Coordinates of C-alpha atoms and ligand atoms in Angstrom, one line a residue:
N1444 CA -4.4 14.8 26.3
I1445 CA -0.8 14.4 25.0
L1446 CA 1.8 15.3 27.6
H1447 CA 4.9 14.9 25.5
E1448 CA 6.5 12.8 22.7
A1449 CA 8.3 9.6 23.8
T1450 CA 10.2 6.6 22.4
G1451 CA 8.7 3.2 23.0
T1452 CA 9.6 -0.4 22.5
G1453 CA 7.2 -2.8 20.8
I1454 CA 7.0 -6.4 19.8
G1455 CA 5.8 -7.0 16.3
T1456 CA 3.7 -9.8 14.8
K1457 CA 6.8 -11.8 14.0
G1458 CA 8.1 -11.5 17.6
D1459 CA 10.6 -8.9 16.6
T1460 CA 11.5 -5.8 18.7
K1461 CA 10.8 -2.4 17.1
T1462 CA 11.4 1.1 18.4
I1463 CA 8.2 3.2 18.0
N1464 CA 7.2 6.8 18.4
I1465 CA 4.6 7.1 21.1
S1466 CA 3.1 9.8 23.3
A1467 CA 3.0 10.2 27.1
I1468 CA -0.6 10.7 28.3
S1469 CA -2.0 10.8 31.8
G1470 CA -1.7 7.3 33.2
G1471 CA 0.7 5.9 30.6
Y1472 CA 1.5 6.0 26.9
S1473 CA -0.4 5.8 23.6
L1474 CA 0.3 4.8 20.0
T1475 CA 0.3 8.4 18.9
D1476 CA 3.3 9.4 16.8
T1477 CA 3.7 13.2 16.8
T1478 CA 7.0 13.4 15.0
H1479 CA 5.4 14.5 11.7
T1480 CA 2.9 17.2 10.8
G1481 CA 0.3 14.5 10.6
K1482 CA -0.2 12.5 13.7
I1483 CA 0.1 8.7 13.2
I1484 CA -2.5 7.1 15.5
T1485 CA -3.2 3.4 15.9
Y1486 CA -6.4 1.9 17.2
D1487 CA -7.7 -1.5 18.3
A1488 CA -11.1 -2.5 17.0
K1489 CA -11.1 -5.6 19.2
T1490 CA -12.7 -7.7 16.4
T1491 CA -15.5 -5.2 15.9
Q1492 CA -16.1 -3.2 12.7
T1493 CA -15.5 0.1 14.4
R1494 CA -12.4 2.3 14.8
G1495 CA -12.1 1.2 18.4
N1496 CA -9.8 2.9 20.8
V1497 CA -6.3 4.2 20.6
V1498 CA -3.8 1.5 21.9
T1499 CA -2.3 2.4 25.2
S1500 CA 0.2 1.0 27.7
T1501 CA 1.0 1.8 31.3
S1502 CA 4.7 1.9 30.3
T1503 CA 6.7 2.6 27.2
L1504 CA 6.6 -1.1 26.4
F1505 CA 4.0 -2.4 23.9
N1506 CA 4.8 -6.0 24.2
T1507 CA 1.6 -7.9 24.8
T1508 CA 0.4 -10.5 22.3
T1509 CA -2.7 -8.4 21.4
Q1510 CA -0.6 -5.3 20.8
R1511 CA 1.7 -7.0 18.2
A1512 CA -0.5 -6.1 15.2
A1513 CA -0.8 -2.5 16.4
V1514 CA 3.0 -2.2 16.9
D1515 CA 3.6 -3.3 13.2
A1516 CA 0.7 -1.1 11.8
H1517 CA 2.1 1.9 13.8
Y1518 CA 5.7 1.3 12.9
Y1519 CA 5.1 0.7 9.1
A1520 CA 2.8 3.7 8.9
D1521 CA 5.7 5.8 10.0
V1522 CA 8.0 4.1 7.5
V1523 CA 5.5 4.9 4.6
Y1524 CA 4.9 8.4 5.9
D1525 CA 8.7 9.0 5.8
Y1526 CA 8.9 7.4 2.3
Y1527 CA 6.4 9.8 0.8
L1528 CA 7.9 12.8 2.6
N1529 CA 11.5 12.1 1.9
T1530 CA 11.3 10.6 -1.6
H1531 CA 8.4 12.6 -3.0
N1532 CA 8.1 15.6 -0.7
R1533 CA 4.5 14.7 0.0
D1534 CA 3.5 15.5 3.6
S1535 CA 1.2 12.6 4.6
Y1536 CA -1.2 11.0 2.1
N1537 CA -2.9 14.2 1.1
G1538 CA 0.2 16.4 0.9
K1539 CA -1.2 18.6 3.7
G1540 CA -0.2 16.7 6.8
A1541 CA -3.4 14.7 7.4
A1542 CA -3.4 12.4 10.4
V1543 CA -2.7 8.8 9.5
E1544 CA -5.0 6.4 11.4
S1545 CA -4.8 2.6 11.4
V1546 CA -7.1 0.1 13.0
V1547 CA -6.0 -3.4 13.8
H1548 CA -8.0 -6.5 14.9
F1549 CA -10.7 -5.2 12.5
D1550 CA -13.6 -7.7 12.4
K1551 CA -13.2 -11.4 13.0
N1552 CA -10.7 -13.6 11.0
Y1553 CA -10.8 -10.8 8.3
N1554 CA -8.6 -11.9 5.4
N1555 CA -8.0 -8.4 4.1
A1556 CA -6.8 -4.8 4.7
A1557 CA -8.2 -1.7 3.2
W1558 CA -8.3 2.1 3.1
T1559 CA -11.8 3.1 4.2
G1560 CA -11.6 6.8 3.1
Q1561 CA -11.0 7.7 6.7
Y1562 CA -8.5 5.2 8.1
M1563 CA -6.7 2.0 7.3
I1564 CA -8.1 -1.3 8.6
Y1565 CA -6.2 -4.5 9.1
G1566 CA -7.8 -7.9 9.6
D1567 CA -6.1 -10.7 11.7
G1568 CA -6.6 -13.2 8.9
D1569 CA -7.9 -16.7 9.6
G1570 CA -4.4 -18.1 10.2
V1571 CA -4.6 -20.1 7.0
T1572 CA -4.9 -17.7 4.1
F1573 CA -3.5 -14.7 6.0
S1574 CA -1.8 -13.9 9.4
E1575 CA -2.3 -10.4 10.8
L1576 CA -2.1 -8.2 7.7
S1577 CA -0.3 -5.3 9.4
G1578 CA 2.7 -7.6 9.7
A1579 CA 3.9 -6.7 6.2
K1580 CA 5.4 -3.4 5.1
D1581 CA 4.2 -3.8 1.5
V1582 CA 0.6 -4.1 2.8
I1583 CA 0.8 -0.8 4.7
A1584 CA 2.4 0.8 1.7
H1585 CA -0.4 -0.6 -0.5
E1586 CA -3.2 0.7 1.7
L1587 CA -1.7 4.2 2.3
T1588 CA -1.1 4.6 -1.4
H1589 CA -4.9 4.1 -1.9
A1590 CA -5.2 7.3 0.2
V1591 CA -2.6 9.0 -2.0
T1592 CA -4.5 8.0 -5.1
E1593 CA -7.8 9.1 -3.6
T1594 CA -6.4 12.6 -2.8
S1595 CA -4.9 13.0 -6.3
S1596 CA -6.0 11.1 -9.4
N1597 CA -8.9 9.4 -7.5
L1598 CA -9.0 6.5 -10.0
V1599 CA -12.4 4.9 -9.7
Y1600 CA -12.3 1.5 -8.2
E1601 CA -13.6 -0.5 -11.1
N1602 CA -12.5 -2.0 -14.4
Q1603 CA -9.3 -0.6 -15.9
P1604 CA -9.1 2.5 -13.7
G1605 CA -9.7 0.2 -10.7
A1606 CA -6.9 -2.2 -11.9
L1607 CA -4.6 0.9 -12.2
N1608 CA -5.7 1.9 -8.7
E1609 CA -4.7 -1.5 -7.4
S1610 CA -1.5 -1.6 -9.5
F1611 CA -0.2 1.8 -8.2
S1612 CA -0.8 0.5 -4.7
D1613 CA 1.2 -2.6 -5.4
V1614 CA 3.9 -0.7 -7.3
F1615 CA 4.5 1.7 -4.4
G1616 CA 4.3 -1.4 -2.2
Y1617 CA 7.4 -2.5 -4.2
F1618 CA 9.1 0.9 -4.0
V1619 CA 8.7 0.9 -0.2
D1620 CA 9.6 -2.9 0.1
P1621 CA 12.0 -3.4 -2.8
D1622 CA 13.7 -6.6 -1.5
D1623 CA 11.4 -8.7 -3.7
W1624 CA 8.9 -8.5 -6.5
L1625 CA 6.3 -10.1 -4.3
M1626 CA 3.2 -8.7 -2.5
G1627 CA 2.2 -10.0 0.9
E1628 CA 4.9 -12.7 1.2
D1629 CA 5.2 -11.9 4.9
I1630 CA 1.6 -12.5 5.8
Y1631 CA 0.2 -14.8 3.1
T1632 CA -0.4 -18.5 4.0
P1633 CA 1.6 -18.6 7.2
K1634 CA 1.8 -22.4 7.0
I1635 CA 3.4 -22.3 3.6
A1636 CA 6.8 -20.8 3.0
G1637 CA 8.0 -19.0 -0.1
D1638 CA 4.6 -18.0 -1.7
A1639 CA 2.8 -14.7 -2.0
L1640 CA -0.5 -13.1 -2.9
R1641 CA 0.9 -11.5 -6.1
S1642 CA 4.1 -11.2 -8.1
L1643 CA 5.0 -8.1 -10.1
S1644 CA 7.8 -9.9 -12.0
D1645 CA 5.6 -12.9 -12.9
P1646 CA 1.9 -12.1 -12.3
A1647 CA 0.9 -15.5 -13.9
K1648 CA 2.6 -17.3 -11.0
Y1649 CA -0.5 -16.3 -8.9
D1650 CA -3.0 -16.5 -11.7
Q1651 CA -3.0 -12.9 -12.8
P1652 CA -2.8 -11.9 -16.5
A1653 CA 0.6 -10.4 -17.6
H1654 CA -0.7 -9.3 -21.1
M1655 CA -3.8 -7.7 -22.6
N1656 CA -4.5 -10.9 -24.5
N1657 CA -5.4 -12.4 -21.1
Y1658 CA -7.4 -9.3 -19.8
Q1659 CA -10.3 -10.7 -17.8
N1660 CA -13.7 -9.1 -18.5
L1661 CA -15.4 -9.6 -15.2
P1662 CA -18.7 -8.1 -14.0
N1663 CA -18.5 -4.8 -12.1
T1664 CA -19.8 -6.4 -8.9
K1665 CA -18.4 -7.3 -5.6
A1666 CA -18.3 -11.0 -6.7
G1667 CA -16.6 -9.9 -9.9
D1668 CA -13.9 -8.0 -7.9
W1669 CA -15.3 -4.8 -9.5
G1670 CA -14.3 -5.9 -13.0
G1671 CA -11.3 -7.8 -11.7
V1672 CA -9.3 -5.0 -10.2
H1673 CA -7.1 -7.5 -8.3
I1674 CA -6.7 -9.7 -11.3
N1675 CA -6.2 -7.3 -14.2
S1676 CA -3.7 -5.3 -12.1
G1677 CA -1.2 -8.0 -13.2
I1678 CA -0.9 -6.2 -16.6
P1679 CA 0.2 -2.7 -15.3
N1680 CA 2.2 -4.5 -12.5
K1681 CA 4.2 -6.3 -15.2
A1682 CA 4.6 -3.1 -17.1
A1683 CA 6.0 -1.5 -14.0
Y1684 CA 8.4 -4.4 -13.5
N1685 CA 9.6 -4.0 -17.1
T1686 CA 10.1 -0.3 -16.5
I1687 CA 12.1 -0.7 -13.3
Q1688 CA 14.2 -3.4 -14.9
K1689 CA 15.1 -0.9 -17.7
I1690 CA 15.6 2.4 -15.9
G1691 CA 16.0 1.5 -12.2
K1692 CA 14.0 2.2 -9.1
V1693 CA 15.1 5.8 -8.4
K1694 CA 13.9 7.2 -11.8
A1695 CA 10.9 4.9 -12.0
E1696 CA 9.5 5.9 -8.6
K1697 CA 9.7 9.6 -9.6
I1698 CA 8.0 8.9 -12.9
Y1699 CA 5.2 6.8 -11.2
Y1700 CA 4.6 9.5 -8.5
R1701 CA 4.4 12.3 -11.1
A1702 CA 2.0 10.3 -13.3
L1703 CA -0.3 9.3 -10.3
T1704 CA -0.5 12.9 -8.9
Q1705 CA -0.2 15.1 -12.0
Y1706 CA -1.7 13.2 -15.0
L1707 CA -4.0 10.4 -14.1
T1708 CA -7.7 11.1 -13.5
T1709 CA -10.7 9.2 -12.2
N1710 CA -11.5 7.3 -15.4
S1711 CA -8.0 6.7 -16.8
Q1712 CA -7.6 3.5 -18.9
F1713 CA -4.4 1.4 -19.3
V1714 CA -3.5 3.4 -22.4
D1715 CA -3.9 6.7 -20.5
A1716 CA -1.6 5.4 -17.8
K1717 CA 1.0 4.5 -20.4
K1718 CA 0.7 8.0 -21.9
A1719 CA 0.9 9.6 -18.4
L1720 CA 4.0 7.6 -17.5
V1721 CA 5.7 8.4 -20.9
Q1722 CA 4.9 12.1 -20.4
S1723 CA 6.3 12.0 -16.8
A1724 CA 9.4 10.3 -18.0
T1725 CA 9.9 13.0 -20.7
D1726 CA 9.2 15.8 -18.2
L1727 CA 11.7 14.4 -15.6
Y1728 CA 14.4 12.7 -17.7
G1729 CA 14.2 12.5 -21.5
A1730 CA 13.7 10.4 -24.6
T1731 CA 15.7 7.3 -23.4
E1732 CA 13.5 6.9 -20.3
A1733 CA 10.3 7.7 -22.2
A1734 CA 11.2 5.0 -24.8
A1735 CA 11.8 2.5 -22.0
V1736 CA 8.3 3.2 -20.6
T1737 CA 6.8 2.9 -24.1
E1738 CA 8.5 -0.5 -24.6
A1739 CA 7.5 -1.7 -21.1
W1740 CA 3.8 -1.2 -21.9
N1741 CA 4.1 -2.4 -25.5
A1742 CA 5.4 -5.7 -24.1
V1743 CA 2.2 -6.2 -22.1
G1744 CA 0.0 -5.5 -25.1
V1745 CA -0.9 -1.9 -24.3
T1746 CA 0.0 -0.3 -27.7
Ligands
TI1_914 C1 -12.9 -3.8 1.4 C2 -12.9 -3.8 -0.1 C3 -11.7 -4.5 -0.6 C4 -10.5 -3.6 -0.4 C5 -9.3 -4.3 -1.0 C6 -8.0 -3.7 -0.5 S1 -7.6 -2.1 -1.0 C7 -6.9 -4.5 -1.0 O1 -6.5 -4.5 -2.2 N1 -6.2 -5.2 0.0 C8 -5.0 -5.9 -0.4 C9 -4.3 -6.4 0.9 C10 -2.9 -6.8 0.5 C11 -2.0 -5.9 0.0 C12 -0.7 -6.3 -0.4 C13 -0.3 -7.6 -0.2 C14 -1.3 -8.6 0.4 C15 -2.6 -8.2 0.7 C16 -5.4 -7.1 -1.3 O2 -4.7 -7.4 -2.2 N2 -6.5 -7.8 -1.0 C17 -6.9 -9.0 -1.7 C18 -6.9 -10.1 -0.8 C19 -8.3 -8.8 -2.3 O3 -9.1 -7.9 -1.8 O4 -8.6 -9.6 -3.2
CA915 CA1 7.1 -7.7 -0.8
ZN916 ZN1 -6.0 -2.4 -2.7

């Protein structure tokens, strides 16, 4: 029921004004961005655990308080879509122009965001641990990268492959949001300034290991974070930091994309990721870059 493409104005979760791609429908406008092969569509679950309904407005303004989380999810999904298309020539998360769907106000006080396999979900947070999680570009990049991973290497979400799955989502979160080495700084503990959920440059700052000597063998259960996928990701995250410091973001992001989509498989371990990244560096650049990757992983104890 799309009549035509339109440009809208939205207010984001930080009270900022953003220009968004919307569609004219009978009776008004919807958060449906048709500027790419894959439509970018944003829904409001209204604190249920369903996909809810597409967010609409009677005008091109999306400026109500309840629409703020949707405006950010919609805007940042477009940013990340553009990143994968322009930097890696990947059309949407599956390379085939799949629709990108986001759901905001998912559940009540939900302190998380995720890729469900069908769409991204964003909680509102409880206002203490998190504010609305779609308010941060690195979160959207993290979640959409899970969809890229799922449609390529499909790293299983447990133990070392799971920690790699988490790490690649953080690392592409950095590539999309390279102003800092932090993850979630814009939405973590809204009452406390200057902190973050994770740091790629100093994982230990937020209680993650940064070396294999501190790998945490946790149970492969929900309570064990599926073998500590959000904890042990500190080790590959640190290796990525080391790599980017040595060879720069432009080369590193091509190497990481190639490894994720051409070499890694469902059960790849840390040592396999190192090999995949070294091979990708050799394929794309040469011995200097390959050596830098080798050193980056040796430094975190993956030898
Ligand atoms: C539903 C099952 C759990 C899914 C976990 C999702 S993929 C996830 O990793 N979410 C991120 C959200 C995020 C991303 C970047 C920056 C800040 C927060 C995450 O790290 N979640 C933490 C809170 C966790 O699940 O432990
Ligand atoms: Ca960040
Ligand atoms: Zn994740």
